[in-house]
Each structure stands twice: as C-alpha cells, then as structure tokens.
Amino acid sequence: MTTTLFLRIASIISLAFTAGHTLGGLKQWSPMGDNDVLRAMTGVRFDTMGTNRSYLDFFMGFGWSISVAMLLQTVLLWQLAALARTDAARVRPIIVVFVLATLVSGVIAWRFIFPVPAFFSAALAIALGAAYVATL
C-alpha cells in the first residue's frame, strides 16, 4: 500500500468526520435535550463590537468554524496524496504535523466532548500514521 492510498483513506475519514460534525450543527441542540444550560445560552445576550449576540451564537459560530477547518483538512489531505505520488519523502513532515494535531484533537475530544469524535480522530491518526510509515 502506498502513501498516496493511505492519504486518500485519511481524506475520506476526514470527510466523514466533517460531515458528522456539520450535520450535528444544523440545528441548535444539546446531546441532553432541552435543558437549563441551553436555554441560558440562548437567553443571555450581550452587545459586543457593535453586535448583539447570545452565548449560543458564539457556540454555533465556533462549531461552524471548526467544520470549515475540517473541510480544509479534508481537501489538503487529498491534495497531499497527489504530491506523495511523485515524492512521498517530501510530504513526510507535513504528515507528522497532521498526525500530531489529530492526536491532540482526539485527546481533547475524549476529555471534554464525547467518544465519537475521539474515535474518528483515532481512525484518522491510524491512516495518517500508515501514510507516514509508507514514506519510509
């Protein structure tokens, strides 16, 4: 198996991860259902930098920003696979950066969010790790 193939697999895992994250953000929700925290996030509003926002607005905005960054990762991994086809050794340091970021994100997800994103991070890190090994 080649670096290019492992990076394509990583890109597809990243795309599935991105889709799941984005679909989860299509509505204002909480995994625990309607609750006092969600109502407070919606109800507490404040003026900042000329706009009026709620805490839920910030929460949703950060979530959508993460979806954009995840889509960027997906596209970059796909493009990196094309570069690896001609010179896999040159993409090795970039793969390392993706592996480290993915591992840290997985730990953060496990500690502060919930297991599903941590599992996606683990699958992505495995594919990226395999891509790295294939460059050797």
mmCIF file of N, CA and C in Angstrom:
data_model
loop_
_atom_site.group_PDB
_atom_site.id
_atom_site.type_symbol
_atom_site.label_atom_id
_atom_site.label_comp_id
_atom_site.label_asym_id
_atom_site.label_seq_id
_atom_site.Cartn_x
_atom_site.Cartn_y
_atom_site.Cartn_z
ATOM 1 N N MET A 1 0.856 -1.180 0.000
ATOM 2 C CA MET A 1 0.000 0.000 0.000
ATOM 3 C C MET A 1 0.901 1.242 0.000
ATOM 4 N N THR A 2 0.431 2.280 -0.637
ATOM 5 C CA THR A 2 1.263 3.457 -0.841
ATOM 6 C C THR A 2 0.840 4.616 0.056
ATOM 7 N N THR A 3 1.747 5.562 0.182
ATOM 8 C CA THR A 3 1.453 6.789 0.918
ATOM 9 C C THR A 3 0.224 7.476 0.329
ATOM 10 N N THR A 4 0.153 7.515 -0.989
ATOM 11 C CA THR A 4 -0.976 8.161 -1.657
ATOM 12 C C THR A 4 -2.289 7.513 -1.244
ATOM 13 N N LEU A 5 -2.326 6.186 -1.246
ATOM 14 C CA LEU A 5 -3.559 5.494 -0.869
ATOM 15 C C LEU A 5 -3.937 5.773 0.584
ATOM 16 N N PHE A 6 -2.968 5.713 1.490
ATOM 17 C CA PHE A 6 -3.268 5.975 2.901
ATOM 18 C C PHE A 6 -3.742 7.421 3.107
ATOM 19 N N LEU A 7 -3.167 8.356 2.374
ATOM 20 C CA LEU A 7 -3.619 9.749 2.491
ATOM 21 C C LEU A 7 -5.019 9.928 1.916
ATOM 22 N N ARG A 8 -5.346 9.208 0.852
ATOM 23 C CA ARG A 8 -6.715 9.257 0.310
ATOM 24 C C ARG A 8 -7.699 8.682 1.340
ATOM 25 N N ILE A 9 -7.316 7.585 1.981
ATOM 26 C CA ILE A 9 -8.156 6.998 3.035
ATOM 27 C C ILE A 9 -8.337 8.004 4.172
ATOM 28 N N ALA A 10 -7.245 8.649 4.571
ATOM 29 C CA ALA A 10 -7.316 9.662 5.629
ATOM 30 C C ALA A 10 -8.251 10.796 5.219
ATOM 31 N N SER A 11 -8.181 11.197 3.968
ATOM 32 C CA SER A 11 -9.051 12.267 3.477
ATOM 33 C C SER A 11 -10.516 11.853 3.541
ATOM 34 N N ILE A 12 -10.810 10.620 3.187
ATOM 35 C CA ILE A 12 -12.197 10.133 3.236
ATOM 36 C C ILE A 12 -12.690 10.042 4.682
ATOM 37 N N ILE A 13 -11.826 9.572 5.592
ATOM 38 C CA ILE A 13 -12.189 9.559 7.019
ATOM 39 C C ILE A 13 -12.459 10.987 7.488
ATOM 40 N N SER A 14 -11.596 11.907 7.082
ATOM 41 C CA SER A 14 -11.770 13.309 7.451
ATOM 42 C C SER A 14 -13.078 13.867 6.896
ATOM 43 N N LEU A 15 -13.431 13.484 5.681
ATOM 44 C CA LEU A 15 -14.688 13.940 5.089
ATOM 45 C C LEU A 15 -15.891 13.415 5.880
ATOM 46 N N ALA A 16 -15.853 12.146 6.266
ATOM 47 C CA ALA A 16 -16.945 11.583 7.074
ATOM 48 C C ALA A 16 -17.034 12.291 8.423
ATOM 49 N N PHE A 17 -15.883 12.544 9.027
ATOM 50 C CA PHE A 17 -15.809 13.270 10.301
ATOM 51 C C PHE A 17 -16.404 14.669 10.135
ATOM 52 N N THR A 18 -16.035 15.344 9.061
ATOM 53 C CA THR A 18 -16.544 16.684 8.773
ATOM 54 C C THR A 18 -18.058 16.668 8.585
ATOM 55 N N ALA A 19 -18.544 15.695 7.823
ATOM 56 C CA ALA A 19 -19.985 15.594 7.584
ATOM 57 C C ALA A 19 -20.737 15.380 8.889
ATOM 58 N N GLY A 20 -20.238 14.495 9.733
ATOM 59 C CA GLY A 20 -20.886 14.256 11.022
ATOM 60 C C GLY A 20 -20.906 15.493 11.897
ATOM 61 N N HIS A 21 -19.777 16.184 11.942
ATOM 62 C CA HIS A 21 -19.706 17.403 12.748
ATOM 63 C C HIS A 21 -20.667 18.453 12.219
ATOM 64 N N THR A 22 -20.704 18.606 10.916
ATOM 65 C CA THR A 22 -21.548 19.631 10.301
ATOM 66 C C THR A 22 -23.027 19.295 10.458
ATOM 67 N N LEU A 23 -23.394 18.038 10.242
ATOM 68 C CA LEU A 23 -24.795 17.640 10.409
ATOM 69 C C LEU A 23 -25.259 17.842 11.848
ATOM 70 N N GLY A 24 -24.364 17.618 12.789
ATOM 71 C CA GLY A 24 -24.700 17.850 14.193
ATOM 72 C C GLY A 24 -24.944 19.312 14.509
ATOM 73 N N GLY A 25 -24.430 20.198 13.681
ATOM 74 C CA GLY A 25 -24.582 21.631 13.923
ATOM 75 C C GLY A 25 -25.694 22.281 13.123
ATOM 76 N N LEU A 26 -26.494 21.481 12.414
ATOM 77 C CA LEU A 26 -27.538 22.072 11.586
ATOM 78 C C LEU A 26 -28.671 22.707 12.385
ATOM 79 N N LYS A 27 -28.762 22.358 13.651
ATOM 80 C CA LYS A 27 -29.787 22.986 14.485
ATOM 81 C C LYS A 27 -29.203 23.261 15.860
ATOM 82 N N GLN A 28 -29.872 24.114 16.570
ATOM 83 C CA GLN A 28 -29.432 24.423 17.932
ATOM 84 C C GLN A 28 -29.917 23.284 18.827
ATOM 85 N N TRP A 29 -28.979 22.576 19.407
ATOM 86 C CA TRP A 29 -29.353 21.392 20.169
ATOM 87 C C TRP A 29 -28.359 21.128 21.280
ATOM 88 N N SER A 30 -28.712 20.190 22.083
ATOM 89 C CA SER A 30 -27.828 19.703 23.128
ATOM 90 C C SER A 30 -27.959 18.186 23.160
ATOM 91 N N PRO A 31 -26.879 17.453 23.392
ATOM 92 C CA PRO A 31 -26.996 15.988 23.465
ATOM 93 C C PRO A 31 -27.925 15.541 24.599
ATOM 94 N N MET A 32 -28.125 16.397 25.581
ATOM 95 C CA MET A 32 -29.006 16.060 26.697
ATOM 96 C C MET A 32 -30.425 16.567 26.473
ATOM 97 N N GLY A 33 -30.705 17.114 25.303
ATOM 98 C CA GLY A 33 -32.033 17.673 25.042
ATOM 99 C C GLY A 33 -32.142 19.084 25.603
ATOM 100 N N ASP A 34 -33.346 19.607 25.540
ATOM 101 C CA ASP A 34 -33.588 20.949 26.066
ATOM 102 C C ASP A 34 -33.291 20.958 27.564
ATOM 103 N N ASN A 35 -32.496 21.917 27.997
ATOM 104 C CA ASN A 35 -32.144 21.982 29.416
ATOM 105 C C ASN A 35 -31.848 23.428 29.803
ATOM 106 N N ASP A 36 -31.620 23.639 31.085
ATOM 107 C CA ASP A 36 -31.391 24.994 31.595
ATOM 108 C C ASP A 36 -30.180 25.667 30.949
ATOM 109 N N VAL A 37 -29.129 24.900 30.708
ATOM 110 C CA VAL A 37 -27.919 25.485 30.119
ATOM 111 C C VAL A 37 -28.204 25.975 28.704
ATOM 112 N N LEU A 38 -28.858 25.154 27.899
ATOM 113 C CA LEU A 38 -29.169 25.553 26.524
ATOM 114 C C LEU A 38 -30.085 26.775 26.513
ATOM 115 N N ARG A 39 -31.075 26.784 27.389
ATOM 116 C CA ARG A 39 -31.976 27.955 27.471
ATOM 117 C C ARG A 39 -31.201 29.197 27.908
ATOM 118 N N ALA A 40 -30.272 29.042 28.839
ATOM 119 C CA ALA A 40 -29.472 30.192 29.281
ATOM 120 C C ALA A 40 -28.549 30.677 28.160
ATOM 121 N N MET A 41 -27.979 29.741 27.419
ATOM 122 C CA MET A 41 -27.100 30.139 26.311
ATOM 123 C C MET A 41 -27.873 30.928 25.264
ATOM 124 N N THR A 42 -29.132 30.578 25.074
ATOM 125 C CA THR A 42 -29.976 31.285 24.117
ATOM 126 C C THR A 42 -30.474 32.599 24.687
ATOM 127 N N GLY A 43 -30.800 32.602 25.965
ATOM 128 C CA GLY A 43 -31.442 33.759 26.588
ATOM 129 C C GLY A 43 -30.506 34.879 26.997
ATOM 130 N N VAL A 44 -29.276 34.545 27.339
ATOM 131 C CA VAL A 44 -28.333 35.578 27.776
ATOM 132 C C VAL A 44 -27.715 36.212 26.535
ATOM 133 N N ARG A 45 -27.997 37.489 26.352
ATOM 134 C CA ARG A 45 -27.499 38.228 25.183
ATOM 135 C C ARG A 45 -26.653 39.388 25.672
ATOM 136 N N PHE A 46 -25.740 39.823 24.831
ATOM 137 C CA PHE A 46 -24.883 40.939 25.202
ATOM 138 C C PHE A 46 -24.416 41.645 23.939
ATOM 139 N N ASP A 47 -24.061 42.901 24.087
ATOM 140 C CA ASP A 47 -23.528 43.682 22.980
ATOM 141 C C ASP A 47 -22.016 43.536 22.962
ATOM 142 N N THR A 48 -21.487 43.263 21.791
ATOM 143 C CA THR A 48 -20.050 43.163 21.631
ATOM 144 C C THR A 48 -19.668 43.600 20.228
ATOM 145 N N MET A 49 -18.750 44.521 20.144
ATOM 146 C CA MET A 49 -18.212 45.009 18.875
ATOM 147 C C MET A 49 -19.318 45.425 17.902
ATOM 148 N N GLY A 50 -20.333 46.060 18.418
ATOM 149 C CA GLY A 50 -21.395 46.594 17.575
ATOM 150 C C GLY A 50 -22.485 45.602 17.207
ATOM 151 N N THR A 51 -22.456 44.408 17.779
ATOM 152 C CA THR A 51 -23.499 43.420 17.514
ATOM 153 C C THR A 51 -24.073 42.907 18.818
ATOM 154 N N ASN A 52 -25.252 42.326 18.732
ATOM 155 C CA ASN A 52 -25.877 41.717 19.894
ATOM 156 C C ASN A 52 -25.879 40.206 19.670
ATOM 157 N N ARG A 53 -25.232 39.475 20.562
ATOM 158 C CA ARG A 53 -25.087 38.030 20.419
ATOM 159 C C ARG A 53 -25.459 37.320 21.713
ATOM 160 N N SER A 54 -25.798 36.028 21.553
ATOM 161 C CA SER A 54 -26.006 35.161 22.712
ATOM 162 C C SER A 54 -24.800 34.225 22.817
ATOM 163 N N TYR A 55 -24.708 33.538 23.949
ATOM 164 C CA TYR A 55 -23.642 32.548 24.074
ATOM 165 C C TYR A 55 -23.841 31.422 23.067
ATOM 166 N N LEU A 56 -25.093 31.100 22.769
ATOM 167 C CA LEU A 56 -25.348 30.069 21.763
ATOM 168 C C LEU A 56 -24.872 30.521 20.384
ATOM 169 N N ASP A 57 -24.993 31.811 20.072
ATOM 170 C CA ASP A 57 -24.459 32.319 18.812
ATOM 171 C C ASP A 57 -22.958 32.034 18.705
ATOM 172 N N PHE A 58 -22.232 32.293 19.792
ATOM 173 C CA PHE A 58 -20.792 32.023 19.794
ATOM 174 C C PHE A 58 -20.523 30.520 19.655
ATOM 175 N N PHE A 59 -21.263 29.718 20.395
ATOM 176 C CA PHE A 59 -21.118 28.269 20.351
ATOM 177 C C PHE A 59 -21.340 27.762 18.928
ATOM 178 N N MET A 60 -22.419 28.204 18.286
ATOM 179 C CA MET A 60 -22.720 27.782 16.916
ATOM 180 C C MET A 60 -21.647 28.297 15.944
ATOM 181 N N GLY A 61 -21.220 29.530 16.124
ATOM 182 C CA GLY A 61 -20.189 30.093 15.254
ATOM 183 C C GLY A 61 -18.880 29.324 15.350
ATOM 184 N N PHE A 62 -18.486 28.966 16.569
ATOM 185 C CA PHE A 62 -17.265 28.174 16.726
ATOM 186 C C PHE A 62 -17.433 26.803 16.069
ATOM 187 N N GLY A 63 -18.598 26.206 16.222
ATOM 188 C CA GLY A 63 -18.851 24.906 15.606
ATOM 189 C C GLY A 63 -18.757 24.954 14.095
ATOM 190 N N TRP A 64 -19.375 25.974 13.482
ATOM 191 C CA TRP A 64 -19.297 26.113 12.027
ATOM 192 C C TRP A 64 -17.864 26.398 11.572
ATOM 193 N N SER A 65 -17.130 27.188 12.361
ATOM 194 C CA SER A 65 -15.725 27.456 12.025
ATOM 195 C C SER A 65 -14.905 26.173 12.057
ATOM 196 N N ILE A 66 -15.191 25.297 13.015
ATOM 197 C CA ILE A 66 -14.498 24.019 13.085
ATOM 198 C C ILE A 66 -14.832 23.175 11.853
ATOM 199 N N SER A 67 -16.092 23.206 11.415
ATOM 200 C CA SER A 67 -16.475 22.463 10.204
ATOM 201 C C SER A 67 -15.690 22.950 8.987
ATOM 202 N N VAL A 68 -15.501 24.252 8.877
ATOM 203 C CA VAL A 68 -14.721 24.798 7.756
ATOM 204 C C VAL A 68 -13.274 24.313 7.838
ATOM 205 N N ALA A 69 -12.693 24.353 9.041
ATOM 206 C CA ALA A 69 -11.308 23.887 9.212
ATOM 207 C C ALA A 69 -11.195 22.389 8.907
ATOM 208 N N MET A 70 -12.207 21.621 9.284
ATOM 209 C CA MET A 70 -12.193 20.190 8.999
ATOM 210 C C MET A 70 -12.290 19.926 7.490
ATOM 211 N N LEU A 71 -13.100 20.708 6.800
ATOM 212 C CA LEU A 71 -13.191 20.567 5.350
ATOM 213 C C LEU A 71 -11.858 20.944 4.691
ATOM 214 N N LEU A 72 -11.221 21.974 5.200
ATOM 215 C CA LEU A 72 -9.891 22.353 4.708
ATOM 216 C C LEU A 72 -8.923 21.188 4.883
ATOM 217 N N GLN A 73 -8.943 20.555 6.043
ATOM 218 C CA GLN A 73 -8.081 19.394 6.287
ATOM 219 C C GLN A 73 -8.365 18.299 5.268
ATOM 220 N N THR A 74 -9.628 18.034 5.003
ATOM 221 C CA THR A 74 -10.012 17.000 4.038
ATOM 222 C C THR A 74 -9.405 17.282 2.668
ATOM 223 N N VAL A 75 -9.554 18.510 2.216
ATOM 224 C CA VAL A 75 -9.042 18.895 0.895
ATOM 225 C C VAL A 75 -7.516 18.832 0.880
ATOM 226 N N LEU A 76 -6.879 19.329 1.913
ATOM 227 C CA LEU A 76 -5.409 19.300 1.966
ATOM 228 C C LEU A 76 -4.868 17.874 1.965
ATOM 229 N N LEU A 77 -5.526 16.977 2.692
ATOM 230 C CA LEU A 77 -5.065 15.584 2.688
ATOM 231 C C LEU A 77 -5.194 14.971 1.300
ATOM 232 N N TRP A 78 -6.285 15.302 0.596
ATOM 233 C CA TRP A 78 -6.459 14.787 -0.767
ATOM 234 C C TRP A 78 -5.353 15.319 -1.682
ATOM 235 N N GLN A 79 -5.068 16.617 -1.563
ATOM 236 C CA GLN A 79 -4.020 17.221 -2.378
ATOM 237 C C GLN A 79 -2.638 16.684 -2.003
ATOM 238 N N LEU A 80 -2.428 16.454 -0.721
ATOM 239 C CA LEU A 80 -1.158 15.904 -0.260
ATOM 240 C C LEU A 80 -0.931 14.511 -0.848
ATOM 241 N N ALA A 81 -2.012 13.757 -0.996
ATOM 242 C CA ALA A 81 -1.901 12.430 -1.606
ATOM 243 C C ALA A 81 -1.380 12.532 -3.035
ATOM 244 N N ALA A 82 -1.823 13.536 -3.764
ATOM 245 C CA ALA A 82 -1.335 13.734 -5.136
ATOM 246 C C ALA A 82 0.157 14.074 -5.133
ATOM 247 N N LEU A 83 0.579 14.889 -4.190
ATOM 248 C CA LEU A 83 2.008 15.228 -4.093
ATOM 249 C C LEU A 83 2.837 14.008 -3.705
ATOM 250 N N ALA A 84 2.279 13.168 -2.857
ATOM 251 C CA ALA A 84 3.006 11.985 -2.394
ATOM 252 C C ALA A 84 3.261 11.005 -3.530
ATOM 253 N N ARG A 85 2.439 11.063 -4.556
ATOM 254 C CA ARG A 85 2.603 10.155 -5.691
ATOM 255 C C ARG A 85 3.962 10.364 -6.365
ATOM 256 N N THR A 86 4.427 11.616 -6.410
ATOM 257 C CA THR A 86 5.690 11.897 -7.096
ATOM 258 C C THR A 86 6.888 11.921 -6.158
ATOM 259 N N ASP A 87 6.674 12.299 -4.881
ATOM 260 C CA ASP A 87 7.804 12.372 -3.949
ATOM 261 C C ASP A 87 7.289 12.236 -2.511
ATOM 262 N N ALA A 88 7.066 11.004 -2.119
ATOM 263 C CA ALA A 88 6.476 10.737 -0.805
ATOM 264 C C ALA A 88 7.339 11.258 0.345
ATOM 265 N N ALA A 89 8.637 11.195 0.210
ATOM 266 C CA ALA A 89 9.520 11.632 1.296
ATOM 267 C C ALA A 89 9.346 13.117 1.617
ATOM 268 N N ARG A 90 9.020 13.923 0.628
ATOM 269 C CA ARG A 90 8.872 15.370 0.857
ATOM 270 C C ARG A 90 7.605 15.712 1.640
ATOM 271 N N VAL A 91 6.615 14.833 1.633
ATOM 272 C CA VAL A 91 5.382 15.116 2.381
ATOM 273 C C VAL A 91 5.451 14.592 3.819
ATOM 274 N N ARG A 92 6.511 13.851 4.130
ATOM 275 C CA ARG A 92 6.644 13.252 5.464
ATOM 276 C C ARG A 92 6.482 14.264 6.603
ATOM 277 N N PRO A 93 7.155 15.436 6.584
ATOM 278 C CA PRO A 93 6.983 16.374 7.706
ATOM 279 C C PRO A 93 5.561 16.923 7.814
ATOM 280 N N ILE A 94 4.887 17.054 6.698
ATOM 281 C CA ILE A 94 3.509 17.551 6.720
ATOM 282 C C ILE A 94 2.593 16.497 7.342
ATOM 283 N N ILE A 95 2.842 15.235 7.011
ATOM 284 C CA ILE A 95 2.055 14.151 7.606
ATOM 285 C C ILE A 95 2.230 14.149 9.119
ATOM 286 N N VAL A 96 3.462 14.351 9.584
ATOM 287 C CA VAL A 96 3.726 14.377 11.028
ATOM 288 C C VAL A 96 2.897 15.468 11.707
ATOM 289 N N VAL A 97 2.820 16.631 11.089
ATOM 290 C CA VAL A 97 2.031 17.728 11.661
ATOM 291 C C VAL A 97 0.556 17.328 11.756
ATOM 292 N N PHE A 98 0.042 16.717 10.704
ATOM 293 C CA PHE A 98 -1.361 16.262 10.736
ATOM 294 C C PHE A 98 -1.564 15.192 11.810
ATOM 295 N N VAL A 99 -0.631 14.258 11.943
ATOM 296 C CA VAL A 99 -0.754 13.209 12.962
ATOM 297 C C VAL A 99 -0.788 13.832 14.354
ATOM 298 N N LEU A 100 0.141 14.728 14.638
ATOM 299 C CA LEU A 100 0.192 15.342 15.965
ATOM 300 C C LEU A 100 -1.080 16.137 16.269
ATOM 301 N N ALA A 101 -1.534 16.939 15.306
ATOM 302 C CA ALA A 101 -2.755 17.725 15.514
ATOM 303 C C ALA A 101 -3.958 16.811 15.723
ATOM 304 N N THR A 102 -4.017 15.721 14.973
ATOM 305 C CA THR A 102 -5.131 14.782 15.095
ATOM 306 C C THR A 102 -5.115 14.089 16.450
ATOM 307 N N LEU A 103 -3.942 13.701 16.910
ATOM 308 C CA LEU A 103 -3.841 13.056 18.221
ATOM 309 C C LEU A 103 -4.261 14.005 19.349
ATOM 310 N N VAL A 104 -3.783 15.231 19.286
ATOM 311 C CA VAL A 104 -4.156 16.210 20.319
ATOM 312 C C VAL A 104 -5.660 16.475 20.276
ATOM 313 N N SER A 105 -6.207 16.616 19.092
ATOM 314 C CA SER A 105 -7.656 16.834 18.961
ATOM 315 C C SER A 105 -8.439 15.652 19.517
ATOM 316 N N GLY A 106 -7.944 14.458 19.282
ATOM 317 C CA GLY A 106 -8.601 13.267 19.816
ATOM 318 C C GLY A 106 -8.604 13.235 21.332
ATOM 319 N N VAL A 107 -7.485 13.608 21.936
ATOM 320 C CA VAL A 107 -7.412 13.663 23.401
ATOM 321 C C VAL A 107 -8.385 14.717 23.932
ATOM 322 N N ILE A 108 -8.430 15.866 23.292
ATOM 323 C CA ILE A 108 -9.361 16.928 23.704
ATOM 324 C C ILE A 108 -10.800 16.427 23.592
ATOM 325 N N ALA A 109 -11.120 15.767 22.482
ATOM 326 C CA ALA A 109 -12.477 15.248 22.299
ATOM 327 C C ALA A 109 -12.815 14.234 23.383
ATOM 328 N N TRP A 110 -11.892 13.334 23.661
ATOM 329 C CA TRP A 110 -12.130 12.301 24.680
ATOM 330 C C TRP A 110 -12.345 12.936 26.055
ATOM 331 N N ARG A 111 -11.543 13.927 26.366
ATOM 332 C CA ARG A 111 -11.590 14.550 27.697
ATOM 333 C C ARG A 111 -12.773 15.497 27.869
ATOM 334 N N PHE A 112 -13.085 16.289 26.860
ATOM 335 C CA PHE A 112 -14.049 17.369 27.040
ATOM 336 C C PHE A 112 -15.354 17.227 26.247
ATOM 337 N N ILE A 113 -15.387 16.374 25.243
ATOM 338 C CA ILE A 113 -16.578 16.324 24.400
ATOM 339 C C ILE A 113 -17.254 14.969 24.615
ATOM 340 N N PHE A 114 -17.100 14.034 23.695
ATOM 341 C CA PHE A 114 -17.612 12.682 23.882
ATOM 342 C C PHE A 114 -16.849 11.735 22.971
ATOM 343 N N PRO A 115 -17.029 10.418 23.120
ATOM 344 C CA PRO A 115 -16.144 9.459 22.443
ATOM 345 C C PRO A 115 -16.186 9.455 20.919
ATOM 346 N N VAL A 116 -17.310 9.724 20.278
ATOM 347 C CA VAL A 116 -17.389 9.586 18.817
ATOM 348 C C VAL A 116 -16.307 10.405 18.093
ATOM 349 N N PRO A 117 -16.145 11.708 18.382
ATOM 350 C CA PRO A 117 -15.074 12.423 17.686
ATOM 351 C C PRO A 117 -13.682 11.892 18.040
ATOM 352 N N ALA A 118 -13.524 11.374 19.243
ATOM 353 C CA ALA A 118 -12.233 10.784 19.614
ATOM 354 C C ALA A 118 -11.965 9.541 18.770
ATOM 355 N N PHE A 119 -12.995 8.748 18.499
ATOM 356 C CA PHE A 119 -12.823 7.560 17.661
ATOM 357 C C PHE A 119 -12.491 7.937 16.220
ATOM 358 N N PHE A 120 -13.151 8.976 15.696
ATOM 359 C CA PHE A 120 -12.811 9.449 14.355
ATOM 360 C C PHE A 120 -11.368 9.938 14.322
ATOM 361 N N SER A 121 -10.948 10.652 15.357
ATOM 362 C CA SER A 121 -9.561 11.122 15.426
ATOM 363 C C SER A 121 -8.593 9.952 15.454
ATOM 364 N N ALA A 122 -8.940 8.902 16.190
ATOM 365 C CA ALA A 122 -8.072 7.727 16.256
ATOM 366 C C ALA A 122 -7.960 7.060 14.879
ATOM 367 N N ALA A 123 -9.089 6.909 14.192
ATOM 368 C CA ALA A 123 -9.065 6.299 12.855
ATOM 369 C C ALA A 123 -8.233 7.141 11.888
ATOM 370 N N LEU A 124 -8.408 8.447 11.978
ATOM 371 C CA LEU A 124 -7.648 9.355 11.121
ATOM 372 C C LEU A 124 -6.156 9.279 11.442
ATOM 373 N N ALA A 125 -5.809 9.238 12.726
ATOM 374 C CA ALA A 125 -4.402 9.157 13.122
ATOM 375 C C ALA A 125 -3.778 7.841 12.642
ATOM 376 N N ILE A 126 -4.532 6.759 12.683
ATOM 377 C CA ILE A 126 -4.018 5.478 12.206
ATOM 378 C C ILE A 126 -3.728 5.549 10.700
ATOM 379 N N ALA A 127 -4.666 6.103 9.937
ATOM 380 C CA ALA A 127 -4.453 6.213 8.484
ATOM 381 C C ALA A 127 -3.259 7.117 8.191
ATOM 382 N N LEU A 128 -3.146 8.210 8.927
ATOM 383 C CA LEU A 128 -2.021 9.122 8.725
ATOM 384 C C LEU A 128 -0.693 8.473 9.142
ATOM 385 N N GLY A 129 -0.741 7.731 10.244
ATOM 386 C CA GLY A 129 0.457 7.009 10.683
ATOM 387 C C GLY A 129 0.908 5.997 9.644
ATOM 388 N N ALA A 130 -0.051 5.301 9.047
ATOM 389 C CA ALA A 130 0.275 4.350 7.986
ATOM 390 C C ALA A 130 0.867 5.075 6.768
ATOM 391 N N ALA A 131 0.321 6.251 6.458
ATOM 392 C CA ALA A 131 0.872 7.043 5.351
ATOM 393 C C ALA A 131 2.312 7.432 5.643
ATOM 394 N N TYR A 132 2.583 7.803 6.894
ATOM 395 C CA TYR A 132 3.950 8.156 7.274
ATOM 396 C C TYR A 132 4.883 6.951 7.103
ATOM 397 N N VAL A 133 4.479 5.815 7.643
ATOM 398 C CA VAL A 133 5.313 4.610 7.554
ATOM 399 C C VAL A 133 5.558 4.251 6.086
ATOM 400 N N ALA A 134 4.563 4.445 5.238
ATOM 401 C CA ALA A 134 4.718 4.118 3.814
ATOM 402 C C ALA A 134 5.740 5.026 3.113
ATOM 403 N N THR A 135 6.054 6.183 3.737
ATOM 404 C CA THR A 135 7.060 7.082 3.133
ATOM 405 C C THR A 135 8.481 6.628 3.421
ATOM 406 N N LEU A 136 8.633 5.740 4.396
ATOM 407 C CA LEU A 136 9.989 5.329 4.821
ATOM 408 C C LEU A 136 10.641 4.389 3.843
#
